[in-house]
mmCIF file of C-alpha atoms and ligand atoms in Angstrom:
data_model
loop_
_atom_site.group_PDB
_atom_site.id
_atom_site.type_symbol
_atom_site.label_atom_id
_atom_site.label_comp_id
_atom_site.label_asym_id
_atom_site.label_seq_id
_atom_site.Cartn_x
_atom_site.Cartn_y
_atom_site.Cartn_z
ATOM 1 C CA MET A 261 101.726 97.733 136.072
ATOM 2 C CA GLY A 262 102.427 94.040 135.370
ATOM 3 C CA ALA A 263 100.949 91.667 132.751
ATOM 4 C CA ASP A 264 99.543 88.252 133.518
ATOM 5 C CA ILE A 265 100.200 85.329 131.286
ATOM 6 C CA ILE A 266 96.528 83.829 130.896
ATOM 7 C CA ASP A 267 97.514 81.109 127.717
ATOM 8 C CA GLU A 268 100.388 79.764 126.244
ATOM 9 C CA PHE A 269 100.656 76.893 123.459
ATOM 10 C CA GLU A 270 102.722 75.531 120.752
ATOM 11 C CA ALA A 271 101.749 76.935 117.353
ATOM 12 C CA GLU A 272 102.216 74.964 114.364
ATOM 13 C CA THR A 273 102.304 76.953 110.691
ATOM 14 C CA PRO A 274 102.622 76.058 106.379
ATOM 15 C CA TYR A 275 106.338 77.237 107.569
ATOM 16 C CA GLY A 276 106.939 75.245 110.694
ATOM 17 C CA LYS A 277 106.905 75.507 114.295
ATOM 18 C CA PRO A 278 107.880 79.123 115.743
ATOM 19 C CA SER A 279 111.131 79.713 118.153
ATOM 20 C CA SER A 280 109.077 79.433 121.496
ATOM 21 C CA LYS A 281 105.595 78.475 122.659
ATOM 22 C CA VAL A 282 103.012 81.503 121.815
ATOM 23 C CA GLN A 283 102.317 83.404 125.473
ATOM 24 C CA ILE A 284 98.835 85.562 125.540
ATOM 25 C CA ILE A 285 99.509 87.998 127.873
ATOM 26 C CA GLU A 286 96.655 90.357 129.501
ATOM 27 C CA VAL A 287 97.188 93.891 130.559
ATOM 28 C CA ASN A 288 94.681 95.586 132.167
ATOM 29 C CA GLY A 289 92.125 93.674 130.146
ATOM 30 C CA ARG A 290 94.115 93.939 126.907
ATOM 31 C CA LYS A 291 95.315 91.425 125.399
ATOM 32 C CA ALA A 292 99.260 90.829 123.311
ATOM 33 C CA SER A 293 100.548 87.946 121.929
ATOM 34 C CA PHE A 294 104.600 86.991 122.379
ATOM 35 C CA ILE A 295 107.047 84.767 120.759
ATOM 36 C CA ARG A 296 110.345 84.521 121.796
ATOM 37 C CA ARG A 297 113.000 84.761 118.893
ATOM 38 C CA HIS A 298 116.048 82.796 120.198
ATOM 39 C CA GLY A 299 113.920 80.290 121.590
ATOM 40 C CA PRO A 300 112.666 79.807 125.572
ATOM 41 C CA GLU A 301 116.323 78.925 126.321
ATOM 42 C CA HIS A 302 118.044 81.234 124.073
ATOM 43 C CA THR A 303 119.735 78.838 121.777
ATOM 44 C CA ILE A 304 118.732 79.804 118.578
ATOM 45 C CA PRO A 305 121.322 81.898 116.488
ATOM 46 C CA PRO A 306 120.073 84.824 114.597
ATOM 47 C CA HIS A 307 120.732 83.142 111.183
ATOM 48 C CA MET A 308 118.705 80.058 111.913
ATOM 49 C CA ILE A 309 115.334 82.052 112.995
ATOM 50 C CA ASN A 310 112.324 80.681 111.737
ATOM 51 C CA HIS A 311 111.029 83.967 110.919
ATOM 52 C CA ARG A 312 108.260 82.957 108.747
ATOM 53 C CA ALA A 313 106.874 80.641 111.203
ATOM 54 C CA ASN A 314 106.940 83.241 114.016
ATOM 55 C CA ILE A 315 105.211 85.618 111.844
ATOM 56 C CA TYR A 316 102.642 83.794 110.487
ATOM 57 C CA ALA A 317 101.822 82.036 113.541
ATOM 58 C CA LEU A 318 101.528 85.820 115.257
ATOM 59 C CA HIS A 319 99.373 87.107 112.458
ATOM 60 C CA SER A 320 97.034 83.864 112.044
ATOM 61 C CA LEU A 321 96.403 84.780 116.004
ATOM 62 C CA GLY A 322 94.472 88.070 114.357
ATOM 63 C CA VAL A 323 97.575 90.219 115.655
ATOM 64 C CA LYS A 324 97.402 94.039 114.141
ATOM 65 C CA ASN A 325 100.437 95.556 115.468
ATOM 66 C CA LEU A 326 104.058 93.598 115.375
ATOM 67 C CA ILE A 327 106.447 95.049 118.277
ATOM 68 C CA SER A 328 110.139 93.815 117.616
ATOM 69 C CA ILE A 329 112.112 94.329 120.589
ATOM 70 C CA GLY A 330 115.944 93.127 120.440
ATOM 71 C CA SER A 331 119.569 94.449 121.157
ATOM 72 C CA VAL A 332 121.849 96.260 118.668
ATOM 73 C CA GLY A 333 125.105 97.809 118.654
ATOM 74 C CA SER A 334 125.870 101.782 118.230
ATOM 75 C CA LEU A 335 127.210 102.913 114.467
ATOM 76 C CA LYS A 336 127.655 106.541 115.965
ATOM 77 C CA GLU A 337 129.297 108.050 119.009
ATOM 78 C CA GLY A 338 126.493 109.826 120.181
ATOM 79 C CA ILE A 339 123.882 107.057 120.586
ATOM 80 C CA LYS A 340 125.848 106.270 124.001
ATOM 81 C CA PRO A 341 124.348 102.914 125.354
ATOM 82 C CA PRO A 342 122.704 101.941 127.206
ATOM 83 C CA ALA A 343 120.240 103.679 125.004
ATOM 84 C CA ILE A 344 116.600 102.664 123.233
ATOM 85 C CA VAL A 345 116.029 103.431 119.436
ATOM 86 C CA ILE A 346 112.817 103.615 117.650
ATOM 87 C CA PRO A 347 114.102 103.528 114.290
ATOM 88 C CA GLU A 348 112.578 105.055 111.121
ATOM 89 C CA ASP A 349 113.758 102.637 108.509
ATOM 90 C CA TYR A 350 116.301 99.455 107.753
ATOM 91 C CA ILE A 351 118.545 98.103 105.460
ATOM 92 C CA SER A 352 119.208 94.431 105.047
ATOM 93 C CA PRO A 353 121.291 93.532 102.178
ATOM 94 C CA PHE A 354 122.464 90.084 103.169
ATOM 95 C CA ARG A 355 118.976 88.280 103.913
ATOM 96 C CA VAL A 356 115.809 88.926 102.631
ATOM 97 C CA ASP A 357 112.907 87.238 103.752
ATOM 98 C CA THR A 358 109.460 86.658 101.803
ATOM 99 C CA PHE A 359 106.212 85.336 102.039
ATOM 100 C CA PHE A 360 105.623 85.665 98.051
ATOM 101 C CA ASP A 361 107.253 82.073 96.933
ATOM 102 C CA ASP A 362 104.273 81.518 94.423
ATOM 103 C CA LYS A 363 103.169 84.669 93.534
ATOM 104 C CA VAL A 364 104.666 87.797 91.752
ATOM 105 C CA GLU A 365 104.316 90.572 94.413
ATOM 106 C CA HIS A 366 106.962 93.197 95.713
ATOM 107 C CA ILE A 367 106.082 95.535 98.849
ATOM 108 C CA THR A 368 107.858 98.749 99.079
ATOM 109 C CA PRO A 369 109.735 98.703 102.831
ATOM 110 C CA GLU A 370 108.545 100.857 105.357
ATOM 111 C CA MET A 371 108.342 101.027 108.792
ATOM 112 C CA ASP A 372 104.319 102.224 109.960
ATOM 113 C CA ASP A 373 104.970 105.487 111.408
ATOM 114 C CA ALA A 374 101.551 105.491 113.589
ATOM 115 C CA LEU A 375 102.799 102.638 115.297
ATOM 116 C CA ARG A 376 106.155 104.602 116.311
ATOM 117 C CA ASN A 377 104.733 107.500 117.383
ATOM 118 C CA ASP A 378 102.690 105.715 119.607
ATOM 119 C CA LEU A 379 105.624 103.623 120.718
ATOM 120 C CA ARG A 380 107.469 106.917 121.373
ATOM 121 C CA GLU A 381 104.472 108.739 123.331
ATOM 122 C CA SER A 382 103.802 104.941 125.679
ATOM 123 C CA ALA A 383 107.963 106.035 126.413
ATOM 124 C CA LEU A 384 107.800 109.531 127.130
ATOM 125 C CA SER A 385 104.633 109.252 129.210
ATOM 126 C CA LEU A 386 106.792 107.048 131.367
ATOM 127 C CA GLY A 387 109.720 109.712 131.514
ATOM 128 C CA ILE A 388 111.843 107.224 129.693
ATOM 129 C CA GLU A 389 114.114 109.156 126.875
ATOM 130 C CA VAL A 390 114.186 107.178 123.117
ATOM 131 C CA HIS A 391 115.961 108.297 120.260
ATOM 132 C CA PHE A 392 113.137 108.549 117.824
ATOM 133 C CA GLY A 393 114.204 107.446 114.181
ATOM 134 C CA GLY A 394 117.620 106.415 112.531
ATOM 135 C CA VAL A 395 118.507 103.384 110.416
ATOM 136 C CA TYR A 396 118.946 99.332 111.657
ATOM 137 C CA LEU A 397 121.337 97.616 109.057
ATOM 138 C CA GLN A 398 121.292 94.285 109.483
ATOM 139 C CA THR A 399 124.122 91.838 109.710
ATOM 140 C CA LEU A 400 123.369 87.863 109.099
ATOM 141 C CA GLY A 401 125.168 86.884 112.096
ATOM 142 C CA PRO A 402 126.095 85.141 114.010
ATOM 143 C CA ARG A 403 129.538 86.517 114.493
ATOM 144 C CA LEU A 404 129.491 90.234 115.260
ATOM 145 C CA GLU A 405 131.292 92.190 112.490
ATOM 146 C CA THR A 406 134.606 93.524 111.660
ATOM 147 C CA LYS A 407 135.813 96.874 112.458
ATOM 148 C CA ALA A 408 136.241 97.685 108.693
ATOM 149 C CA GLU A 409 132.279 96.564 107.678
ATOM 150 C CA ILE A 410 131.532 98.893 111.004
ATOM 151 C CA ARG A 411 132.845 101.834 109.483
ATOM 152 C CA MET A 412 131.478 101.066 106.254
ATOM 153 C CA TYR A 413 128.120 100.455 107.911
ATOM 154 C CA SER A 414 128.332 103.457 109.914
ATOM 155 C CA ARG A 415 128.214 105.978 107.133
ATOM 156 C CA PHE A 416 124.631 104.404 105.866
ATOM 157 C CA ALA A 417 123.353 103.195 109.131
ATOM 158 C CA ASP A 418 122.692 104.193 113.367
ATOM 159 C CA ILE A 419 122.369 100.714 114.511
ATOM 160 C CA VAL A 420 123.006 97.421 113.799
ATOM 161 C CA GLY A 421 122.025 94.273 114.749
ATOM 162 C CA MET A 422 120.551 90.596 113.296
ATOM 163 C CA THR A 423 116.741 90.747 112.755
ATOM 164 C CA VAL A 424 114.401 93.518 112.475
ATOM 165 C CA GLY A 425 114.855 93.672 108.972
ATOM 166 C CA SER A 426 113.636 90.255 108.475
ATOM 167 C CA GLU A 427 110.926 90.617 110.603
ATOM 168 C CA ALA A 428 109.766 94.106 109.580
ATOM 169 C CA THR A 429 109.612 92.877 105.673
ATOM 170 C CA LEU A 430 107.346 89.562 106.437
ATOM 171 C CA SER A 431 104.921 91.897 108.827
ATOM 172 C CA GLN A 432 104.205 94.207 106.081
ATOM 173 C CA GLU A 433 104.171 91.500 103.343
ATOM 174 C CA ILE A 434 101.180 89.764 105.333
ATOM 175 C CA GLY A 435 99.478 92.852 106.696
ATOM 176 C CA MET A 436 100.333 93.491 110.120
ATOM 177 C CA ARG A 437 102.170 97.093 111.317
ATOM 178 C CA PHE A 438 105.718 96.993 112.483
ATOM 179 C CA ALA A 439 108.058 99.591 114.504
ATOM 180 C CA ALA A 440 111.023 98.095 116.399
ATOM 181 C CA ILE A 441 111.953 99.391 119.902
ATOM 182 C CA CYS A 442 116.078 98.442 119.877
ATOM 183 C CA SER A 443 117.971 98.618 123.332
ATOM 184 C CA VAL A 444 121.442 100.223 122.613
ATOM 185 C CA ASP A 445 123.945 97.543 124.739
ATOM 186 C CA ASN A 446 127.150 98.075 123.387
ATOM 187 C CA TYR A 447 128.786 100.615 120.786
ATOM 188 C CA ALA A 448 129.422 98.348 117.189
ATOM 189 C CA HIS A 449 133.110 97.327 116.683
ATOM 190 C CA GLY A 450 136.051 100.038 116.572
ATOM 191 C CA ILE A 451 133.050 102.870 117.232
ATOM 192 C CA GLY A 452 134.728 104.858 120.154
ATOM 193 C CA GLY A 453 137.577 102.302 120.379
ATOM 194 C CA GLU A 454 135.309 99.356 121.671
ATOM 195 C CA VAL A 455 136.000 95.852 121.225
ATOM 196 C CA PRO A 456 132.203 94.559 121.730
ATOM 197 C CA GLU A 457 131.975 91.151 123.260
ATOM 198 C CA PHE A 458 129.146 88.680 122.994
ATOM 199 C CA ARG A 459 128.450 87.827 126.719
ATOM 200 C CA GLU A 460 129.023 90.806 127.715
ATOM 201 C CA ILE A 461 126.526 92.440 125.071
ATOM 202 C CA LEU A 462 123.812 89.613 126.863
ATOM 203 C CA GLU A 463 124.628 91.033 130.422
ATOM 204 C CA ARG A 464 124.575 94.878 129.496
ATOM 205 C CA SER A 465 121.206 93.776 127.511
ATOM 206 C CA LYS A 466 119.753 93.412 131.277
ATOM 207 C CA ILE A 467 120.154 97.208 131.767
ATOM 208 C CA ASN A 468 117.283 98.413 129.185
ATOM 209 C CA GLN A 469 115.059 95.102 129.864
ATOM 210 C CA GLU A 470 112.771 97.207 132.608
ATOM 211 C CA ARG A 471 112.315 100.181 130.331
ATOM 212 C CA THR A 472 112.082 98.360 127.059
ATOM 213 C CA LYS A 473 109.455 96.054 129.007
ATOM 214 C CA ALA A 474 107.307 99.217 130.581
ATOM 215 C CA ILE A 475 106.934 100.801 126.969
ATOM 216 C CA VAL A 476 105.503 97.930 125.419
ATOM 217 C CA LEU A 477 103.615 96.973 128.393
ATOM 218 C CA ASN A 478 101.818 100.610 128.865
ATOM 219 C CA PHE A 479 101.374 100.709 124.695
ATOM 220 C CA ILE A 480 99.202 96.880 125.347
ATOM 221 C CA GLU A 481 97.250 99.092 128.636
ATOM 222 C CA LYS A 482 96.985 102.244 126.391
ATOM 223 C CA TYR A 483 97.213 102.592 122.634
HETATM 224 N N1 HPA B 545 126.033 94.134 116.088
HETATM 225 C C1 HPA B 545 125.423 93.261 115.737
HETATM 226 N N2 HPA B 545 124.232 92.459 116.584
HETATM 227 C C2 HPA B 545 124.392 93.348 117.702
HETATM 228 C C3 HPA B 545 125.183 94.118 118.322
HETATM 229 C C4 HPA B 545 126.173 94.100 117.537
HETATM 230 O O1 HPA B 545 127.135 95.145 117.929
HETATM 231 N N3 HPA B 545 125.408 94.502 119.455
HETATM 232 C C5 HPA B 545 123.795 94.031 119.728
HETATM 233 N N4 HPA B 545 123.233 92.802 118.980
#
């Protein structure tokens, strides 16, 4: 199962440029659009990501389902890295992005259960085990968390990362279905005695890369 890149171009939006060129990929005749939120060379730190430009660009291309793929830390000993989580909800107290600066509109944030289910089916049909459910907590970054912060977060959430809440909110505001595939690459600070290091997280994220890619390509092809 492979994807062909059939087009690649710079996009411009009312919110500025997306983090990377948009790639249009094709899997067995089905097309999808792809943006790298940290930039082509992974140089944009999480707190500097222009989520509005990224989400707007995808929406303006006609994207209906947004699948966010990213690295997270585990807040629970039972979610042992390397694992894959399809969370059911999120908490994002530190950063709330919006498209609604000029009108009074309030969404009620939710992830899309139908899309989440399709992703689970896609994984199961490939024999890939996923944790289905759980809460994602978004921190602002770029630093990792203190042990005290993680003790607090672990009471309310299952995984911690720096992007999904922003992307989920904006997707819903603009009318795209949203779900996330989270690659659990480390235990968060203090969980099971772990002291996570960024370079190590980056290195370990390669372990899940093929599996998350397979889930998404299979989804594009079949769902
Ligand atoms: N904390 C925040 N974001 C992350 C982590 C973490 O431990 N691992 C991967 N992304």
